[in-house]
Amino acid sequence: MTNYNQPELLACISAKMVVDNKGYFVGSGIPLISVLLAKKTHAPNAVPFFETGSIGPKLEELPISIADSKTMTRAIAVKSMCDIFELSTIGVIEYGFLGGAQVDMYGNLNATMIGDDYYRPKVRLPGSGGACDVGSLCGKTIILMLHEKRRFVPRVDFITTPGYLEGGNSREERGFIKGTGPYRVITNLAVMDFEEESKRMRLLYLLPGATVERVVENTGFELIIPDHIETLDPPTREELQLLREVLDPTGLIIGRQLKN
Amino acid sequence: MTNYNQPELLACISAKMVVDNKGYFVGSGIPLISVLLAKKTHAPNAVPFFETGSIGPKLEELPISIADSKTMTRAIAVKSMCDIFELSTIGVIEYGFLGGAQVDMYGNLNATMIGDDYYRPKVRLPGSGGACDVGSLCGKTIILMLHEKRRFVPRVDFITTPGYLEGGNSREERGFIKGTGPYRVITNLAVMDFEEESKRMRLLYLLPGATVERVVENTGFELIIPDHIETLDPPTREELQLLREVLDPTGLIIGRQLKN
Amino acid sequence: MRILATGVGKLIKPVPSSDQVQQETRTLKSLALTNKVMSAKEAVQRYVQENDYVVSELTGNVRGPMALIREVVRQGFKDLKAAGNTSTLDIDLLLQAGCVKELDLCYVGYELLGTSYTMRKMIEEGKLKITEWSNATMAWRLKAAAMGVPFLPCRSMLEGTDTFKYSAAKIAECPFSGDRVCVVPALRPDVALIHVHRCDIYGNAQIDGITGSTLEVAAASKKVIISTEKIIDHDEIRKNPERTAIPYFMVNAVVEAPFGAHPGNMPYLYDMDVEHYKEYINYCKTGEGIKEYFNKFIYNVPDNDGYLKLIGEERLEELKRKEQIRYKYREE
Amino acid sequence: MRILATGVGKLIKPVPSSDQVQQETRTLKSLALTNKVMSAKEAVQRYVQENDYVVSELTGNVRGPMALIREVVRQGFKDLKAAGNTSTLDIDLLLQAGCVKELDLCYVGYELLGTSYTMRKMIEEGKLKITEWSNATMAWRLKAAAMGVPFLPCRSMLEGTDTFKYSAAKIAECPFSGDRVCVVPALRPDVALIHVHRCDIYGNAQIDGITGSTLEVAAASKKVIISTEKIIDHDEIRKNPERTAIPYFMVNAVVEAPFGAHPGNMPYLYDMDVEHYKEYINYCKTGEGIKEYFNKFIYNVPDNDGYLKLIGEERLEELKRKEQIRYKYREE
């Protein structure tokens, strides 16, 4: 078996979630490299969209930032930031990748602050950026997180980005567009989805080496655990080679510590 | 004295109303040629705007239509139709030229239909086009009309474009932007403005050859007539030469019958 | 944000909820890079249905999708709805041929060349259902749909005008500034017809000069048929992504149609054919010769090539020369 | 259109009525073609006042008006308000120098390069007043002001999120579709700082590549200062009017500033100076060296030329080379 580190594992698992011929809202980092890996393997026409304006670029070099002229190399079109979010409102950009400091059992995400006073937080984070918009507008949001108890919390300190709010129909009732919301949560231990009725987070797959116990231990709320759970295959030699030699030879993304 | 026809007279009088360094919403026809004449004489940097997108073109040939690529020759910028009306909302395009089939004493204009049933009109006209927008948004609207009783009516059959509505503060009360509204009415007989308080149309100047009596005779409502009225100078030889030899050598505009 | 007034006009095309829009996008707008090139005949057969609301993207006589309009006429539709915004020959032909029965109307006419006798007669005889708008409010209605929002506020067409009264807009008070605004409903046409300077086989399209409402119309519409002066290589698109006016995923069909805007003007390529317009307008005015016009230029020719043969190469070359002389400074 | 909820955040910049906007445009935006070229020092002295709300037009590290930002820092403002949207070093510098006391915040940070320790520390210590937004809602707030309307509806940032709760937006129900919309107030900054690829002496500006919100910001703002990589002939503008991103009448001052976006990226011209970013972020993180950084690169240099000398020609040439290799396909 080949060795791989956590970013490599996450990139390969995320890449599996990427479907061909769909639009993906991508930020910098692992989401981007996942889409690129998918494009080199099973989804050659997965189309990346950047909120900074670029549509479907070739991405011959990895950008450090989504606002970096590398994001527009041989793009299909370059539009304004408003245009991109409007395209996502009308449903063109079906998938969005998101991260955060905390997630709860309904997929609500916090990227704003830790603490109980918004005006005097224990830790202030960078803020929503486009996250609230991507999570509001995209049909299927894919959440990437480290699987830790302090991140998988019963109640996020601040709902930056809407998941299913209080579960059930609460998201729709607040007026969010029907058929939008979190679709998958991918961590270093597992892949989760959301139960259809309650909208509660549910274990879907284990990552290689992980166990249900370790997942439960590292989750700060009650996860729905089905009777039978598959374990996903580890990254293949081909995938790792693509990541290391073609997509990220300088280790910009796969050479970093995971933290979000 | 030089001979001139009505379109030439109107073009020269309208040109006098054009101030340098201001933005003008122009349609095809006399408004356009007036701005061009002013640019060749006293207002070299009067800036024409076309609702079709062109800003400040050189207009080396006269366009037949405002949607004609001649409107964008050596323009300063070409934007979308929305952009142009938005520029006029924020006040960039201070002046607008308008015509119509009917006008009333408050400067309300009709370019939509003649008759008393909107759904079965006696005569259907082309419609607002951008007129309602120009008349709603521009600081100073200049109305060009033939001076006839059937056109200067007590009540227009249809308010396509807002003047001062029922006079006084009624325009502001309906929510139109303060400081916008009709500024001058230019006809083949006279130039009118609007009295400050009542917003009623008032005779301002006579055109060469016209008399107060003829103006009153051809106006279907009571016009405010001040005690003393100046008569404007006729077109100069230089102006006529510019019109005939430089601006409209084929007589596209100045060779036509007036009717709006 | 109280609603203070509502126009009495019919909302010819009801405003869909965002849920419905997203669902339609997923069904009708694919991100797959598929070759969409087809004949005008096929494109109209596949993407225009009776009862559809059609918008013809042009500004007056510029870049009108005339080859596509002629194909719609040729296929004999009887019950379309349409947008008459900055419209000229496009809507006049559809009305004259009896294709359109309901119209959102802000302008149909020919400016210095005259009026649309067709539109005038139909309305005077009560044969056309209309709702009144202005150019800007119609442009903003399309912009609203392109933005995916159900309405936009604006400061034009307020109460006191009959244009508002006979529209389907509303008046509201801004909860922030207290300004009164006219609230216009999003317009989401069923199908848009757009003519462009060039595009690739997937529908990535570039245009030059006057843009009108190209992106708005393409993004607002459920289905989009593009006709193009020529088809270019996909790589050309990727060399200048800033130039892409319409991205391919908005487009359902690509039709190659050189001189496809004739008798209108195609900026930098060919001038307006003023004589052709004058003849047509005169047929409509007198009522004489109009049947022959339709037979000659539309019903008795199979396609755009047939049409262009009737116009004649000499005339087309002349129109090209006139336009290109005008813009030689771009090469300076 | 009932208002269903209102965010508790402060509306840092109140929404002006359209009356006021038109009046300000007439006073501050001239259509005269006057030479507006001046030094950054003069531009900032004339057009930035204490208490102004400042927006720095950029998208992250691309095309940031860094030479202008450094001048604002140099002039020692103490009480500005600002927009922290897709912000990086621009807002970080203003915060670190103590220029800004209130911030509309959706993002300040460096993505893969790390966080803004400056912003973080100030908020944690209660030294910065903030109102929360998202990137899209801030972009739409600027678009609303550019359109001259007091608000825009959108389908993001609805009730249930704390982003909405701590914003100054409202929730309303669409009178046409029944959709719930978030209604965002127009943002009309007092002054915009924008860096462009090229413009003429009047301020007609062209940009290449990523556009962000250029036209929106320029049209939304009361006063606009442009810095430019180079000044081009007015005739060049008229040869390609489609390329004019910002028309001159929106612009109050033009400042020539080659490498004016350094250490950011200028598409097609020069790459990001990643090392410079890393050094600065590290100074902020450790708290050590930050005073020296400001002294060295801002306070002790008179202008952009002085700054570029410190960076050194060799480094600048290297950044040019890296970027230009990337885009050689445009010449293919």
PDB file of N, CA, C and O in Angstrom, chain C residues 1 3 15 17-18 143 149-155 168 170 174 176-177 179 183 185 209 238-240 242 268 329-330 332, chain D residues 1 3 15 17-18 143 149-155 168 170 174 176-177 179 183 185 209 238-240 242 268 329-330 332:
ATOM      1  N   MET C   1     -41.848  47.756   3.725  1.00  0.00           N
ATOM      2  CA  MET C   1     -41.903  48.049   2.280  1.00  0.00           C
ATOM      3  C   MET C   1     -43.334  47.823   1.779  1.00  0.00           C
ATOM      4  O   MET C   1     -43.644  46.783   1.217  1.00  0.00           O
ATOM      5  N   ILE C   3     -46.632  48.121  -0.501  1.00  0.00           N
ATOM      6  CA  ILE C   3     -46.986  48.285  -1.911  1.00  0.00           C
ATOM      7  C   ILE C   3     -48.016  49.406  -1.981  1.00  0.00           C
ATOM      8  O   ILE C   3     -49.083  49.332  -1.367  1.00  0.00           O
ATOM      9  N   VAL C  15     -44.000  35.607 -12.994  1.00  0.00           N
ATOM     10  CA  VAL C  15     -42.659  35.506 -12.417  1.00  0.00           C
ATOM     11  C   VAL C  15     -42.500  34.138 -11.753  1.00  0.00           C
ATOM     12  O   VAL C  15     -43.265  33.797 -10.847  1.00  0.00           O
ATOM     13  N   SER C  17     -40.830  31.273  -9.328  1.00  0.00           N
ATOM     14  CA  SER C  17     -40.050  31.269  -8.095  1.00  0.00           C
ATOM     15  C   SER C  17     -38.643  30.794  -8.416  1.00  0.00           C
ATOM     16  O   SER C  17     -38.408  30.122  -9.415  1.00  0.00           O
ATOM     17  N   SER C  18     -37.695  31.140  -7.538  1.00  0.00           N
ATOM     18  CA  SER C  18     -36.303  30.728  -7.746  1.00  0.00           C
ATOM     19  C   SER C  18     -36.175  29.215  -7.777  1.00  0.00           C
ATOM     20  O   SER C  18     -35.295  28.675  -8.447  1.00  0.00           O
ATOM     21  N   LYS C 143     -32.927  41.936 -16.675  1.00  0.00           N
ATOM     22  CA  LYS C 143     -31.786  41.909 -15.753  1.00  0.00           C
ATOM     23  C   LYS C 143     -32.165  41.187 -14.454  1.00  0.00           C
ATOM     24  O   LYS C 143     -31.368  40.405 -13.922  1.00  0.00           O
ATOM     25  N   VAL C 149     -33.372  37.064  -9.421  1.00  0.00           N
ATOM     26  CA  VAL C 149     -34.266  37.645  -8.416  1.00  0.00           C
ATOM     27  C   VAL C 149     -35.626  37.922  -9.044  1.00  0.00           C
ATOM     28  O   VAL C 149     -35.726  38.147 -10.247  1.00  0.00           O
ATOM     29  N   PRO C 150     -36.691  37.883  -8.241  1.00  0.00           N
ATOM     30  CA  PRO C 150     -38.027  37.994  -8.820  1.00  0.00           C
ATOM     31  C   PRO C 150     -38.446  39.424  -9.205  1.00  0.00           C
ATOM     32  O   PRO C 150     -39.433  39.600  -9.895  1.00  0.00           O
ATOM     33  N   PHE C 151     -37.686  40.418  -8.772  1.00  0.00           N
ATOM     34  CA  PHE C 151     -38.025  41.799  -9.138  1.00  0.00           C
ATOM     35  C   PHE C 151     -36.802  42.693  -8.972  1.00  0.00           C
ATOM     36  O   PHE C 151     -35.825  42.306  -8.330  1.00  0.00           O
ATOM     37  N   LEU C 152     -36.857  43.874  -9.573  1.00  0.00           N
ATOM     38  CA  LEU C 152     -35.854  44.904  -9.297  1.00  0.00           C
ATOM     39  C   LEU C 152     -36.573  46.225  -9.053  1.00  0.00           C
ATOM     40  O   LEU C 152     -37.609  46.489  -9.658  1.00  0.00           O
ATOM     41  N   PRO C 153     -36.018  47.054  -8.174  1.00  0.00           N
ATOM     42  CA  PRO C 153     -36.570  48.385  -7.985  1.00  0.00           C
ATOM     43  C   PRO C 153     -35.928  49.352  -8.981  1.00  0.00           C
ATOM     44  O   PRO C 153     -34.804  49.132  -9.416  1.00  0.00           O
ATOM     45  N   CYS C 154     -36.668  50.395  -9.363  1.00  0.00           N
ATOM     46  CA  CYS C 154     -36.052  51.439 -10.181  1.00  0.00           C
ATOM     47  C   CYS C 154     -36.730  52.771  -9.900  1.00  0.00           C
ATOM     48  O   CYS C 154     -37.751  52.815  -9.222  1.00  0.00           O
ATOM     49  N   ARG C 155     -36.165  53.850 -10.419  1.00  0.00           N
ATOM     50  CA  ARG C 155     -36.703  55.180 -10.134  1.00  0.00           C
ATOM     51  C   ARG C 155     -37.422  55.772 -11.344  1.00  0.00           C
ATOM     52  O   ARG C 155     -37.643  56.965 -11.400  1.00  0.00           O
ATOM     53  N   ALA C 168     -47.588  46.078 -15.609  1.00  0.00           N
ATOM     54  CA  ALA C 168     -47.874  45.146 -14.512  1.00  0.00           C
ATOM     55  C   ALA C 168     -46.864  45.339 -13.384  1.00  0.00           C
ATOM     56  O   ALA C 168     -46.553  44.415 -12.644  1.00  0.00           O
ATOM     57  N   LYS C 170     -45.347  47.496  -9.870  1.00  0.00           N
ATOM     58  CA  LYS C 170     -45.913  47.969  -8.611  1.00  0.00           C
ATOM     59  C   LYS C 170     -45.066  49.129  -8.082  1.00  0.00           C
ATOM     60  O   LYS C 170     -43.911  49.291  -8.468  1.00  0.00           O
ATOM     61  N   CYS C 174     -39.049  52.370  -0.306  1.00  0.00           N
ATOM     62  CA  CYS C 174     -37.799  51.752   0.145  1.00  0.00           C
ATOM     63  C   CYS C 174     -37.707  51.796   1.660  1.00  0.00           C
ATOM     64  O   CYS C 174     -37.852  52.855   2.262  1.00  0.00           O
ATOM     65  N   PHE C 176     -35.169  51.610   3.439  1.00  0.00           N
ATOM     66  CA  PHE C 176     -33.926  52.240   3.916  1.00  0.00           C
ATOM     67  C   PHE C 176     -33.958  53.759   3.701  1.00  0.00           C
ATOM     68  O   PHE C 176     -33.712  54.519   4.629  1.00  0.00           O
ATOM     69  N   SER C 177     -34.263  54.183   2.470  1.00  0.00           N
ATOM     70  CA  SER C 177     -34.136  55.612   2.144  1.00  0.00           C
ATOM     71  C   SER C 177     -35.473  56.341   2.146  1.00  0.00           C
ATOM     72  O   SER C 177     -35.513  57.561   2.103  1.00  0.00           O
ATOM     73  N   ASP C 179     -37.323  56.443  -0.355  1.00  0.00           N
ATOM     74  CA  ASP C 179     -37.631  56.705  -1.765  1.00  0.00           C
ATOM     75  C   ASP C 179     -38.782  55.831  -2.248  1.00  0.00           C
ATOM     76  O   ASP C 179     -38.867  54.653  -1.884  1.00  0.00           O
ATOM     77  N   VAL C 183     -41.314  48.847  -8.802  1.00  0.00           N
ATOM     78  CA  VAL C 183     -40.808  47.495  -8.654  1.00  0.00           C
ATOM     79  C   VAL C 183     -41.241  46.709  -9.891  1.00  0.00           C
ATOM     80  O   VAL C 183     -42.432  46.523 -10.117  1.00  0.00           O
ATOM     81  N   PRO C 185     -41.355  43.310 -12.289  1.00  0.00           N
ATOM     82  CA  PRO C 185     -41.254  41.859 -12.158  1.00  0.00           C
ATOM     83  C   PRO C 185     -40.225  41.286 -13.134  1.00  0.00           C
ATOM     84  O   PRO C 185     -40.117  41.748 -14.269  1.00  0.00           O
ATOM     85  N   GLY C 209     -19.062  45.874 -30.503  1.00  0.00           N
ATOM     86  CA  GLY C 209     -19.853  47.113 -30.550  1.00  0.00           C
ATOM     87  C   GLY C 209     -21.023  47.064 -29.601  1.00  0.00           C
ATOM     88  O   GLY C 209     -20.951  46.454 -28.538  1.00  0.00           O
ATOM     89  N   ARG C 238     -10.802  30.724 -25.596  1.00  0.00           N
ATOM     90  CA  ARG C 238      -9.952  30.644 -24.396  1.00  0.00           C
ATOM     91  C   ARG C 238      -8.768  31.604 -24.438  1.00  0.00           C
ATOM     92  O   ARG C 238      -8.154  31.855 -23.418  1.00  0.00           O
ATOM     93  N   LYS C 239      -8.459  32.124 -25.608  1.00  0.00           N
ATOM     94  CA  LYS C 239      -7.377  33.110 -25.672  1.00  0.00           C
ATOM     95  C   LYS C 239      -7.813  34.453 -25.107  1.00  0.00           C
ATOM     96  O   LYS C 239      -6.998  35.238 -24.633  1.00  0.00           O
ATOM     97  N   ASN C 240      -9.078  34.757 -25.198  1.00  0.00           N
ATOM     98  CA  ASN C 240      -9.581  36.048 -24.724  1.00  0.00           C
ATOM     99  C   ASN C 240     -10.875  35.870 -23.934  1.00  0.00           C
ATOM    100  O   ASN C 240     -11.938  36.318 -24.349  1.00  0.00           O
ATOM    101  N   GLU C 242     -12.133  37.326 -21.578  1.00  0.00           N
ATOM    102  CA  GLU C 242     -12.857  38.567 -21.265  1.00  0.00           C
ATOM    103  C   GLU C 242     -13.842  38.918 -22.381  1.00  0.00           C
ATOM    104  O   GLU C 242     -14.764  39.698 -22.172  1.00  0.00           O
ATOM    105  N   TYR C 268     -19.294  46.807 -37.430  1.00  0.00           N
ATOM    106  CA  TYR C 268     -17.979  46.496 -38.008  1.00  0.00           C
ATOM    107  C   TYR C 268     -18.056  45.523 -39.193  1.00  0.00           C
ATOM    108  O   TYR C 268     -17.056  45.302 -39.855  1.00  0.00           O
ATOM    109  N   TYR C 329     -10.424  53.158 -38.784  1.00  0.00           N
ATOM    110  CA  TYR C 329      -9.556  53.732 -37.750  1.00  0.00           C
ATOM    111  C   TYR C 329      -9.172  52.707 -36.689  1.00  0.00           C
ATOM    112  O   TYR C 329      -8.203  52.877 -35.978  1.00  0.00           O
ATOM    113  N   ARG C 330      -9.959  51.653 -36.570  1.00  0.00           N
ATOM    114  CA  ARG C 330      -9.589  50.640 -35.578  1.00  0.00           C
ATOM    115  C   ARG C 330      -8.274  49.956 -35.928  1.00  0.00           C
ATOM    116  O   ARG C 330      -7.624  49.391 -35.069  1.00  0.00           O
ATOM    117  N   GLU C 332      -5.807  51.613 -37.463  1.00  0.00           N
ATOM    118  CA  GLU C 332      -4.759  52.649 -37.545  1.00  0.00           C
ATOM    119  C   GLU C 332      -3.589  52.377 -36.593  1.00  0.00           C
ATOM    120  O   GLU C 332      -3.795  51.989 -35.464  1.00  0.00           O
TER     121      GLU C 332
ATOM    122  N   MET D   1     -45.358  43.892  -0.033  1.00  0.00           N
ATOM    123  CA  MET D   1     -43.985  43.495   0.255  1.00  0.00           C
ATOM    124  C   MET D   1     -43.669  43.809   1.714  1.00  0.00           C
ATOM    125  O   MET D   1     -43.088  44.833   2.025  1.00  0.00           O
ATOM    126  N   ILE D   3     -41.910  43.657   5.346  1.00  0.00           N
ATOM    127  CA  ILE D   3     -40.576  43.409   5.899  1.00  0.00           C
ATOM    128  C   ILE D   3     -40.752  42.386   7.014  1.00  0.00           C
ATOM    129  O   ILE D   3     -41.515  42.597   7.957  1.00  0.00           O
ATOM    130  N   VAL D  15     -28.105  54.888   3.594  1.00  0.00           N
ATOM    131  CA  VAL D  15     -28.485  54.911   2.177  1.00  0.00           C
ATOM    132  C   VAL D  15     -29.002  56.305   1.824  1.00  0.00           C
ATOM    133  O   VAL D  15     -29.964  56.778   2.417  1.00  0.00           O
ATOM    134  N   SER D  17     -30.922  59.202  -0.384  1.00  0.00           N
ATOM    135  CA  SER D  17     -32.035  59.231  -1.335  1.00  0.00           C
ATOM    136  C   SER D  17     -31.481  59.551  -2.715  1.00  0.00           C
ATOM    137  O   SER D  17     -30.397  60.115  -2.857  1.00  0.00           O
ATOM    138  N   SER D  18     -32.233  59.177  -3.739  1.00  0.00           N
ATOM    139  CA  SER D  18     -31.793  59.447  -5.111  1.00  0.00           C
ATOM    140  C   SER D  18     -31.616  60.938  -5.352  1.00  0.00           C
ATOM    141  O   SER D  18     -30.791  61.349  -6.166  1.00  0.00           O
ATOM    142  N   LYS D 143     -23.520  47.336  -6.312  1.00  0.00           N
ATOM    143  CA  LYS D 143     -24.268  47.336  -7.577  1.00  0.00           C
ATOM    144  C   LYS D 143     -25.536  48.177  -7.444  1.00  0.00           C
ATOM    145  O   LYS D 143     -25.890  48.928  -8.362  1.00  0.00           O
ATOM    146  N   VAL D 149     -30.300  52.784  -7.284  1.00  0.00           N
ATOM    147  CA  VAL D 149     -31.468  52.358  -6.510  1.00  0.00           C
ATOM    148  C   VAL D 149     -31.060  52.151  -5.050  1.00  0.00           C
ATOM    149  O   VAL D 149     -29.904  51.838  -4.764  1.00  0.00           O
ATOM    150  N   PRO D 150     -32.000  52.340  -4.126  1.00  0.00           N
ATOM    151  CA  PRO D 150     -31.625  52.301  -2.712  1.00  0.00           C
ATOM    152  C   PRO D 150     -31.427  50.894  -2.152  1.00  0.00           C
ATOM    153  O   PRO D 150     -30.893  50.755  -1.052  1.00  0.00           O
ATOM    154  N   PHE D 151     -31.837  49.877  -2.877  1.00  0.00           N
ATOM    155  CA  PHE D 151     -31.636  48.503  -2.389  1.00  0.00           C
ATOM    156  C   PHE D 151     -31.713  47.533  -3.552  1.00  0.00           C
ATOM    157  O   PHE D 151     -32.191  47.887  -4.636  1.00  0.00           O
ATOM    158  N   LEU D 152     -31.249  46.305  -3.317  1.00  0.00           N
ATOM    159  CA  LEU D 152     -31.470  45.208  -4.265  1.00  0.00           C
ATOM    160  C   LEU D 152     -31.937  43.988  -3.482  1.00  0.00           C
ATOM    161  O   LEU D 152     -31.515  43.768  -2.348  1.00  0.00           O
ATOM    162  N   PRO D 153     -32.780  43.174  -4.100  1.00  0.00           N
ATOM    163  CA  PRO D 153     -33.158  41.911  -3.477  1.00  0.00           C
ATOM    164  C   PRO D 153     -32.171  40.825  -3.883  1.00  0.00           C
ATOM    165  O   PRO D 153     -31.571  40.903  -4.953  1.00  0.00           O
ATOM    166  N   CYS D 154     -31.989  39.822  -3.041  1.00  0.00           N
ATOM    167  CA  CYS D 154     -31.183  38.674  -3.447  1.00  0.00           C
ATOM    168  C   CYS D 154     -31.675  37.442  -2.713  1.00  0.00           C
ATOM    169  O   CYS D 154     -32.502  37.536  -1.804  1.00  0.00           O
ATOM    170  N   ARG D 155     -31.193  36.271  -3.122  1.00  0.00           N
ATOM    171  CA  ARG D 155     -31.650  35.015  -2.524  1.00  0.00           C
ATOM    172  C   ARG D 155     -30.609  34.410  -1.598  1.00  0.00           C
ATOM    173  O   ARG D 155     -30.694  33.237  -1.256  1.00  0.00           O
ATOM    174  N   ALA D 168     -26.957  44.590   8.312  1.00  0.00           N
ATOM    175  CA  ALA D 168     -27.993  45.626   8.359  1.00  0.00           C
ATOM    176  C   ALA D 168     -28.981  45.435   7.209  1.00  0.00           C
ATOM    177  O   ALA D 168     -29.584  46.390   6.715  1.00  0.00           O
ATOM    178  N   LYS D 170     -32.426  43.439   5.384  1.00  0.00           N
ATOM    179  CA  LYS D 170     -33.783  43.109   5.799  1.00  0.00           C
ATOM    180  C   LYS D 170     -34.295  41.924   4.974  1.00  0.00           C
ATOM    181  O   LYS D 170     -33.768  41.634   3.906  1.00  0.00           O
ATOM    182  N   CYS D 174     -41.423  38.777  -1.825  1.00  0.00           N
ATOM    183  CA  CYS D 174     -41.643  39.310  -3.171  1.00  0.00           C
ATOM    184  C   CYS D 174     -43.132  39.375  -3.483  1.00  0.00           C
ATOM    185  O   CYS D 174     -43.845  38.371  -3.344  1.00  0.00           O
ATOM    186  N   PHE D 176     -44.529  39.474  -6.262  1.00  0.00           N
ATOM    187  CA  PHE D 176     -44.885  38.779  -7.500  1.00  0.00           C
ATOM    188  C   PHE D 176     -44.825  37.259  -7.332  1.00  0.00           C
ATOM    189  O   PHE D 176     -45.775  36.558  -7.639  1.00  0.00           O
ATOM    190  N   SER D 177     -43.676  36.768  -6.808  1.00  0.00           N
ATOM    191  CA  SER D 177     -43.481  35.315  -6.785  1.00  0.00           C
ATOM    192  C   SER D 177     -43.723  34.702  -5.412  1.00  0.00           C
ATOM    193  O   SER D 177     -43.793  33.494  -5.276  1.00  0.00           O
ATOM    194  N   ASP D 179     -41.507  34.571  -3.225  1.00  0.00           N
ATOM    195  CA  ASP D 179     -40.181  34.229  -2.697  1.00  0.00           C
ATOM    196  C   ASP D 179     -39.786  35.166  -1.563  1.00  0.00           C
ATOM    197  O   ASP D 179     -40.042  36.364  -1.612  1.00  0.00           O
ATOM    198  N   VAL D 183     -33.040  41.817   1.362  1.00  0.00           N
ATOM    199  CA  VAL D 183     -33.001  43.131   0.723  1.00  0.00           C
ATOM    200  C   VAL D 183     -31.771  43.854   1.277  1.00  0.00           C
ATOM    201  O   VAL D 183     -31.701  44.121   2.472  1.00  0.00           O
ATOM    202  N   PRO D 185     -29.121  47.047   1.480  1.00  0.00           N
ATOM    203  CA  PRO D 185     -29.108  48.491   1.248  1.00  0.00           C
ATOM    204  C   PRO D 185     -27.957  48.906   0.336  1.00  0.00           C
ATOM    205  O   PRO D 185     -26.862  48.343   0.432  1.00  0.00           O
ATOM    206  N   GLY D 209      -8.302  41.142 -17.709  1.00  0.00           N
ATOM    207  CA  GLY D 209      -8.475  39.986 -16.819  1.00  0.00           C
ATOM    208  C   GLY D 209      -9.582  40.214 -15.813  1.00  0.00           C
ATOM    209  O   GLY D 209     -10.568  40.882 -16.105  1.00  0.00           O
ATOM    210  N   ARG D 238     -10.686  55.857 -27.725  1.00  0.00           N
ATOM    211  CA  ARG D 238     -11.745  55.955 -28.736  1.00  0.00           C
ATOM    212  C   ARG D 238     -11.635  54.887 -29.823  1.00  0.00           C
ATOM    213  O   ARG D 238     -12.584  54.658 -30.556  1.00  0.00           O
ATOM    214  N   LYS D 239     -10.474  54.254 -29.929  1.00  0.00           N
ATOM    215  CA  LYS D 239     -10.346  53.173 -30.918  1.00  0.00           C
ATOM    216  C   LYS D 239     -11.083  51.918 -30.457  1.00  0.00           C
ATOM    217  O   LYS D 239     -11.504  51.117 -31.279  1.00  0.00           O
ATOM    218  N   ASN D 240     -11.202  51.717 -29.167  1.00  0.00           N
ATOM    219  CA  ASN D 240     -11.846  50.515 -28.629  1.00  0.00           C
ATOM    220  C   ASN D 240     -12.788  50.864 -27.484  1.00  0.00           C
ATOM    221  O   ASN D 240     -12.561  50.489 -26.342  1.00  0.00           O
ATOM    222  N   GLU D 242     -15.411  49.709 -26.483  1.00  0.00           N
ATOM    223  CA  GLU D 242     -15.925  48.565 -25.722  1.00  0.00           C
ATOM    224  C   GLU D 242     -14.997  48.222 -24.569  1.00  0.00           C
ATOM    225  O   GLU D 242     -15.405  47.555 -23.625  1.00  0.00           O
ATOM    226  N   TYR D 268      -1.574  39.729 -16.418  1.00  0.00           N
ATOM    227  CA  TYR D 268      -0.799  39.869 -17.653  1.00  0.00           C
ATOM    228  C   TYR D 268       0.452  40.739 -17.488  1.00  0.00           C
ATOM    229  O   TYR D 268       1.264  40.819 -18.400  1.00  0.00           O
ATOM    230  N   TYR D 329       0.428  32.494 -24.432  1.00  0.00           N
ATOM    231  CA  TYR D 329      -0.511  31.926 -25.405  1.00  0.00           C
ATOM    232  C   TYR D 329      -1.423  32.988 -26.023  1.00  0.00           C
ATOM    233  O   TYR D 329      -2.017  32.782 -27.059  1.00  0.00           O
ATOM    234  N   ARG D 330      -1.544  34.113 -25.365  1.00  0.00           N
ATOM    235  CA  ARG D 330      -2.377  35.175 -25.949  1.00  0.00           C
ATOM    236  C   ARG D 330      -1.793  35.698 -27.252  1.00  0.00           C
ATOM    237  O   ARG D 330      -2.497  36.270 -28.066  1.00  0.00           O
ATOM    238  N   GLU D 332      -0.122  33.707 -29.303  1.00  0.00           N
ATOM    239  CA  GLU D 332       0.028  32.588 -30.252  1.00  0.00           C
ATOM    240  C   GLU D 332      -0.704  32.825 -31.560  1.00  0.00           C
ATOM    241  O   GLU D 332      -1.824  33.295 -31.550  1.00  0.00           O
TER     242      GLU D 332
END
